mmCIF file of C-alpha atoms in Angstrom:
data_model
loop_
_atom_site.group_PDB
_atom_site.id
_atom_site.type_symbol
_atom_site.label_atom_id
_atom_site.label_comp_id
_atom_site.label_asym_id
_atom_site.label_seq_id
_atom_site.Cartn_x
_atom_site.Cartn_y
_atom_site.Cartn_z
ATOM 1 C CA UNK A 1 -33.972 11.707 68.241
ATOM 2 C CA UNK A 2 -31.196 14.068 66.963
ATOM 3 C CA UNK A 3 -28.716 12.120 69.584
ATOM 4 C CA UNK A 4 -30.321 8.402 68.199
ATOM 5 C CA UNK A 5 -29.152 9.779 64.757
ATOM 6 C CA UNK A 6 -26.244 10.795 65.885
ATOM 7 C CA UNK A 7 -24.933 7.565 67.413
ATOM 8 C CA UNK A 8 -25.882 5.895 64.388
ATOM 9 C CA UNK A 9 -23.903 8.228 62.135
ATOM 10 C CA UNK A 10 -20.840 7.624 64.595
ATOM 11 C CA UNK A 11 -21.310 3.692 64.298
ATOM 12 C CA UNK A 12 -21.643 3.953 60.494
ATOM 13 C CA UNK A 13 -18.477 6.092 60.429
ATOM 14 C CA UNK A 14 -16.502 3.795 62.530
ATOM 15 C CA UNK A 15 -17.824 0.691 60.282
ATOM 16 C CA UNK A 16 -16.908 2.061 57.627
ATOM 17 C CA UNK A 17 -13.263 2.689 58.905
ATOM 18 C CA UNK A 18 -12.804 -0.697 60.394
ATOM 19 C CA UNK A 19 -13.924 -1.667 56.462
ATOM 20 C CA UNK A 20 -10.861 0.509 54.794
ATOM 21 C CA UNK A 21 -8.575 -0.630 57.678
ATOM 22 C CA UNK A 22 -9.460 -4.392 56.913
ATOM 23 C CA UNK A 23 -8.968 -3.578 52.698
ATOM 24 C CA UNK A 24 -5.858 -1.526 53.460
ATOM 25 C CA UNK A 25 -4.314 -4.223 55.772
ATOM 26 C CA UNK A 26 -5.421 -7.464 53.656
ATOM 27 C CA UNK A 27 -4.037 -5.670 50.662
ATOM 28 C CA UNK A 28 -2.949 -8.443 48.198
ATOM 29 C CA UNK A 29 -4.180 -11.951 50.604
ATOM 30 C CA UNK A 30 -5.791 -14.539 48.452
ATOM 31 C CA UNK A 31 -4.650 -12.553 44.839
ATOM 32 C CA UNK A 32 -2.873 -14.784 42.411
ATOM 33 C CA UNK A 33 0.699 -12.444 40.753
ATOM 34 C CA UNK A 34 2.165 -12.139 37.642
ATOM 35 C CA UNK A 35 5.863 -10.154 37.345
ATOM 36 C CA UNK A 36 8.526 -9.053 35.959
ATOM 37 C CA UNK A 37 12.158 -8.287 37.610
ATOM 38 C CA UNK A 38 15.038 -6.370 35.937
ATOM 39 C CA UNK A 39 18.128 -8.722 37.295
ATOM 40 C CA UNK A 40 22.060 -8.003 38.205
ATOM 41 C CA UNK A 41 23.829 -11.260 39.029
ATOM 42 C CA UNK A 42 27.526 -10.952 40.266
ATOM 43 C CA UNK A 43 28.973 -14.430 40.247
ATOM 44 C CA UNK A 44 32.078 -16.031 41.963
ATOM 45 C CA UNK A 45 34.166 -18.825 39.107
ATOM 46 C CA UNK A 46 36.394 -21.539 41.295
ATOM 47 C CA UNK A 47 39.445 -20.481 39.802
ATOM 48 C CA UNK A 48 41.335 -23.292 38.428
ATOM 49 C CA UNK A 49 44.321 -22.075 35.536
ATOM 50 C CA UNK A 50 43.389 -23.820 31.897
ATOM 51 C CA UNK A 51 45.911 -23.647 28.140
ATOM 52 C CA UNK A 52 45.052 -23.428 24.816
ATOM 53 C CA UNK A 53 47.759 -23.983 22.310
ATOM 54 C CA UNK A 54 49.709 -21.875 19.430
ATOM 55 C CA UNK A 55 47.404 -20.313 17.388
ATOM 56 C CA UNK A 56 49.649 -18.349 15.525
ATOM 57 C CA UNK A 57 53.451 -18.775 14.990
ATOM 58 C CA UNK A 58 55.297 -17.630 18.277
ATOM 59 C CA UNK A 59 52.211 -17.272 19.555
ATOM 60 C CA UNK A 60 52.957 -19.709 22.402
ATOM 61 C CA UNK A 61 50.515 -21.259 25.274
ATOM 62 C CA UNK A 62 47.401 -18.822 26.031
ATOM 63 C CA UNK A 63 46.980 -19.395 29.540
ATOM 64 C CA UNK A 64 43.626 -18.359 31.702
ATOM 65 C CA UNK A 65 41.893 -19.013 34.762
ATOM 66 C CA UNK A 66 38.065 -19.343 35.293
ATOM 67 C CA UNK A 67 37.971 -16.944 38.410
ATOM 68 C CA UNK A 68 38.772 -13.752 36.207
ATOM 69 C CA UNK A 69 35.332 -14.162 34.180
ATOM 70 C CA UNK A 70 33.417 -11.247 33.910
ATOM 71 C CA UNK A 71 31.133 -11.664 36.883
ATOM 72 C CA UNK A 72 28.133 -9.103 36.043
ATOM 73 C CA UNK A 73 25.193 -10.705 34.011
ATOM 74 C CA UNK A 74 21.978 -8.723 33.174
ATOM 75 C CA UNK A 75 19.157 -10.795 33.545
ATOM 76 C CA UNK A 76 15.272 -10.665 33.333
ATOM 77 C CA UNK A 77 13.124 -12.774 35.353
ATOM 78 C CA UNK A 78 9.122 -13.420 35.369
ATOM 79 C CA UNK A 79 6.985 -14.529 38.094
ATOM 80 C CA UNK A 80 3.728 -15.908 38.773
ATOM 81 C CA UNK A 81 2.858 -16.056 42.805
ATOM 82 C CA UNK A 82 0.032 -16.697 44.758
ATOM 83 C CA UNK A 83 -0.400 -15.129 48.352
ATOM 84 C CA UNK A 84 -2.881 -17.142 50.122
ATOM 85 C CA UNK A 85 -2.292 -15.447 53.562
ATOM 86 C CA UNK A 86 -1.831 -11.991 55.279
ATOM 87 C CA UNK A 87 2.211 -13.268 55.731
ATOM 88 C CA UNK A 88 2.823 -16.236 53.460
ATOM 89 C CA UNK A 89 3.129 -16.435 49.745
ATOM 90 C CA UNK A 90 4.509 -18.868 46.843
ATOM 91 C CA UNK A 91 6.316 -17.529 43.979
ATOM 92 C CA UNK A 92 7.481 -19.107 40.707
ATOM 93 C CA UNK A 93 10.076 -17.985 38.425
ATOM 94 C CA UNK A 94 11.960 -18.165 35.010
ATOM 95 C CA UNK A 95 15.218 -16.232 34.721
ATOM 96 C CA UNK A 96 17.496 -15.377 31.368
ATOM 97 C CA UNK A 97 20.210 -13.501 30.899
ATOM 98 C CA UNK A 98 19.454 -10.798 28.112
ATOM 99 C CA UNK A 99 22.996 -10.981 26.873
ATOM 100 C CA UNK A 100 26.295 -12.913 26.855
ATOM 101 C CA UNK A 101 28.735 -11.106 29.686
ATOM 102 C CA UNK A 102 31.776 -10.305 27.399
ATOM 103 C CA UNK A 103 35.543 -9.286 28.125
ATOM 104 C CA UNK A 104 38.203 -9.205 26.051
ATOM 105 C CA UNK A 105 41.862 -9.181 25.719
ATOM 106 C CA UNK A 106 44.656 -8.181 23.136
ATOM 107 C CA UNK A 107 47.321 -10.494 23.438
ATOM 108 C CA UNK A 108 50.619 -9.497 23.118
ATOM 109 C CA UNK A 109 52.279 -12.260 21.734
ATOM 110 C CA UNK A 110 51.464 -11.386 18.081
ATOM 111 C CA UNK A 111 52.978 -12.470 15.078
ATOM 112 C CA UNK A 112 52.848 -9.614 11.827
ATOM 113 C CA UNK A 113 50.368 -10.021 9.764
ATOM 114 C CA UNK A 114 48.441 -11.705 12.313
ATOM 115 C CA UNK A 115 47.700 -10.757 15.757
ATOM 116 C CA UNK A 116 45.630 -12.802 18.263
ATOM 117 C CA UNK A 117 42.923 -11.847 20.988
ATOM 118 C CA UNK A 118 40.744 -13.958 23.798
ATOM 119 C CA UNK A 119 37.436 -13.421 24.788
ATOM 120 C CA UNK A 120 35.370 -14.701 27.900
ATOM 121 C CA UNK A 121 32.329 -14.697 28.060
ATOM 122 C CA UNK A 122 29.303 -16.542 30.107
ATOM 123 C CA UNK A 123 25.565 -16.416 30.493
ATOM 124 C CA UNK A 124 22.592 -18.632 32.961
ATOM 125 C CA UNK A 125 19.096 -19.697 32.803
ATOM 126 C CA UNK A 126 17.421 -20.288 35.820
ATOM 127 C CA UNK A 127 14.091 -21.360 37.396
ATOM 128 C CA UNK A 128 12.580 -22.793 40.459
ATOM 129 C CA UNK A 129 9.981 -22.253 43.416
ATOM 130 C CA UNK A 130 10.333 -19.609 46.478
ATOM 131 C CA UNK A 131 8.613 -19.601 49.737
ATOM 132 C CA UNK A 132 7.787 -15.511 50.389
ATOM 133 C CA UNK A 133 7.273 -14.473 54.144
ATOM 134 C CA UNK A 134 5.973 -10.813 54.138
ATOM 135 C CA UNK A 135 5.988 -8.384 56.892
ATOM 136 C CA UNK A 136 3.731 -5.158 56.923
ATOM 137 C CA UNK A 137 5.413 -1.966 57.879
ATOM 138 C CA UNK A 138 2.767 0.278 57.436
ATOM 139 C CA UNK A 139 -0.156 0.245 54.818
ATOM 140 C CA UNK A 140 2.438 0.468 52.142
ATOM 141 C CA UNK A 141 5.165 -1.135 52.702
ATOM 142 C CA UNK A 142 6.192 -4.723 53.717
ATOM 143 C CA UNK A 143 9.513 -6.130 54.193
ATOM 144 C CA UNK A 144 10.132 -9.541 52.471
ATOM 145 C CA UNK A 145 12.252 -12.424 53.470
ATOM 146 C CA UNK A 146 12.274 -15.553 51.060
ATOM 147 C CA UNK A 147 14.005 -18.746 51.145
ATOM 148 C CA UNK A 148 13.237 -21.426 47.789
ATOM 149 C CA UNK A 149 15.296 -23.770 45.581
ATOM 150 C CA UNK A 150 16.535 -23.085 42.144
ATOM 151 C CA UNK A 151 17.522 -25.131 39.426
ATOM 152 C CA UNK A 152 21.026 -22.541 37.714
ATOM 153 C CA UNK A 153 22.351 -23.444 33.916
ATOM 154 C CA UNK A 154 25.460 -21.422 33.735
ATOM 155 C CA UNK A 155 27.610 -21.806 30.471
ATOM 156 C CA UNK A 156 31.273 -20.183 30.143
ATOM 157 C CA UNK A 157 33.801 -19.793 27.177
ATOM 158 C CA UNK A 158 37.124 -18.993 26.876
ATOM 159 C CA UNK A 159 38.007 -18.331 22.896
ATOM 160 C CA UNK A 160 41.348 -17.221 21.218
ATOM 161 C CA UNK A 161 41.499 -15.973 17.816
ATOM 162 C CA UNK A 162 44.156 -15.072 15.109
ATOM 163 C CA UNK A 163 42.784 -11.976 12.733
ATOM 164 C CA UNK A 164 44.551 -10.531 9.774
ATOM 165 C CA UNK A 165 45.842 -7.192 10.351
ATOM 166 C CA UNK A 166 43.549 -4.120 8.431
ATOM 167 C CA UNK A 167 40.834 -1.931 8.340
ATOM 168 C CA UNK A 168 38.306 -4.620 9.549
ATOM 169 C CA UNK A 169 39.994 -7.762 10.805
ATOM 170 C CA UNK A 170 38.491 -11.333 9.889
ATOM 171 C CA UNK A 171 39.135 -13.988 12.231
ATOM 172 C CA UNK A 172 41.674 -16.500 10.047
ATOM 173 C CA UNK A 173 41.562 -19.193 12.853
ATOM 174 C CA UNK A 174 40.034 -20.246 16.697
ATOM 175 C CA UNK A 175 39.935 -22.236 19.547
ATOM 176 C CA UNK A 176 37.422 -22.894 22.121
ATOM 177 C CA UNK A 177 37.368 -24.139 25.912
ATOM 178 C CA UNK A 178 33.476 -24.285 27.337
ATOM 179 C CA UNK A 179 32.518 -24.980 30.927
ATOM 180 C CA UNK A 180 29.178 -25.603 32.342
ATOM 181 C CA UNK A 181 27.469 -25.860 35.483
ATOM 182 C CA UNK A 182 23.930 -27.639 35.603
ATOM 183 C CA UNK A 183 23.112 -27.192 39.290
ATOM 184 C CA UNK A 184 19.902 -27.302 41.949
ATOM 185 C CA UNK A 185 20.900 -24.885 44.865
ATOM 186 C CA UNK A 186 18.668 -23.576 47.998
ATOM 187 C CA UNK A 187 18.341 -19.935 47.904
ATOM 188 C CA UNK A 188 17.644 -17.194 50.859
ATOM 189 C CA UNK A 189 16.758 -13.505 50.169
ATOM 190 C CA UNK A 190 15.136 -10.051 51.190
ATOM 191 C CA UNK A 191 13.759 -6.973 50.077
ATOM 192 C CA UNK A 192 10.960 -4.734 50.468
ATOM 193 C CA UNK A 193 7.280 -4.224 48.654
ATOM 194 C CA UNK A 194 5.789 -1.346 47.630
ATOM 195 C CA UNK A 195 1.968 -0.815 46.723
ATOM 196 C CA UNK A 196 1.077 1.658 44.596
ATOM 197 C CA UNK A 197 -2.835 0.695 43.908
ATOM 198 C CA UNK A 198 -4.977 -2.364 44.928
ATOM 199 C CA UNK A 199 -3.364 -4.549 42.023
ATOM 200 C CA UNK A 200 0.306 -2.917 41.273
ATOM 201 C CA UNK A 201 2.843 -3.065 43.611
ATOM 202 C CA UNK A 202 6.621 -2.779 43.249
ATOM 203 C CA UNK A 203 9.838 -4.820 44.577
ATOM 204 C CA UNK A 204 13.308 -4.487 45.016
ATOM 205 C CA UNK A 205 14.812 -8.035 46.399
ATOM 206 C CA UNK A 206 18.024 -9.028 46.792
ATOM 207 C CA UNK A 207 19.545 -13.338 46.483
ATOM 208 C CA UNK A 208 22.258 -15.240 47.516
ATOM 209 C CA UNK A 209 22.624 -18.590 45.416
ATOM 210 C CA UNK A 210 25.375 -20.706 46.959
ATOM 211 C CA UNK A 211 25.608 -23.247 43.572
ATOM 212 C CA UNK A 212 28.897 -25.025 44.578
ATOM 213 C CA UNK A 213 29.796 -26.142 40.519
ATOM 214 C CA UNK A 214 32.436 -27.328 39.320
ATOM 215 C CA UNK A 215 32.719 -23.597 37.501
ATOM 216 C CA UNK A 216 30.650 -21.463 39.427
ATOM 217 C CA UNK A 217 30.608 -20.959 43.285
ATOM 218 C CA UNK A 218 27.611 -18.495 43.878
ATOM 219 C CA UNK A 219 26.064 -15.715 42.747
ATOM 220 C CA UNK A 220 24.010 -12.477 44.462
ATOM 221 C CA UNK A 221 21.147 -10.920 42.460
ATOM 222 C CA UNK A 222 20.043 -7.889 42.770
ATOM 223 C CA UNK A 223 16.553 -7.035 41.399
ATOM 224 C CA UNK A 224 14.131 -5.254 40.839
ATOM 225 C CA UNK A 225 10.212 -5.510 39.221
ATOM 226 C CA UNK A 226 6.375 -4.867 39.138
ATOM 227 C CA UNK A 227 3.585 -7.467 39.725
ATOM 228 C CA UNK A 228 0.040 -6.869 38.820
ATOM 229 C CA UNK A 229 -2.286 -8.796 41.350
ATOM 230 C CA UNK A 230 -5.852 -10.181 40.427
#
């Protein structure tokens, strides 16, 4: 009788262990998730030279090249995902710049009592869908490979301004030139998924998108964020 009870106990322990293992290895399967990411985007702009005409006496034309635009952009992205299988999931996202990326220049071609400045800035938004492949490395960490398609709207402006000399210089007059790309492009990426609990996970990803626009050439995005799984 003791041997029988001992065998039953061993079977129960084995069943419990298998249940725990199955729950661990199947973590996230069949769940819906919402997420938020902080994204650093690194753009490559195509080099084309442009001129903005004289804005102050003796100032001359301002010549600039679009490849000199500030390349980094800070953004936030929100996602909605579904993982029907252990190794496969799908995720929709929306991304927007937190602020416009700017670079300012004081121009040497000045004429008293006015001086001239130049400002370049850009921002972007994107939305789309990614297909995700999950490759578990252990019970808590997974490698992720992704391929998807996104709509990217990139806007840039170059503005030169004439300002008066003083403690708080005011803009007297200005002129600007705008650049805009609205493209749909494929994007690929890879990263890691870390499970903190059955409902919460962290994710680090890198993605590359060949925009191929008239203004924006490509963008590399590095993101870090969190997911909640229902």
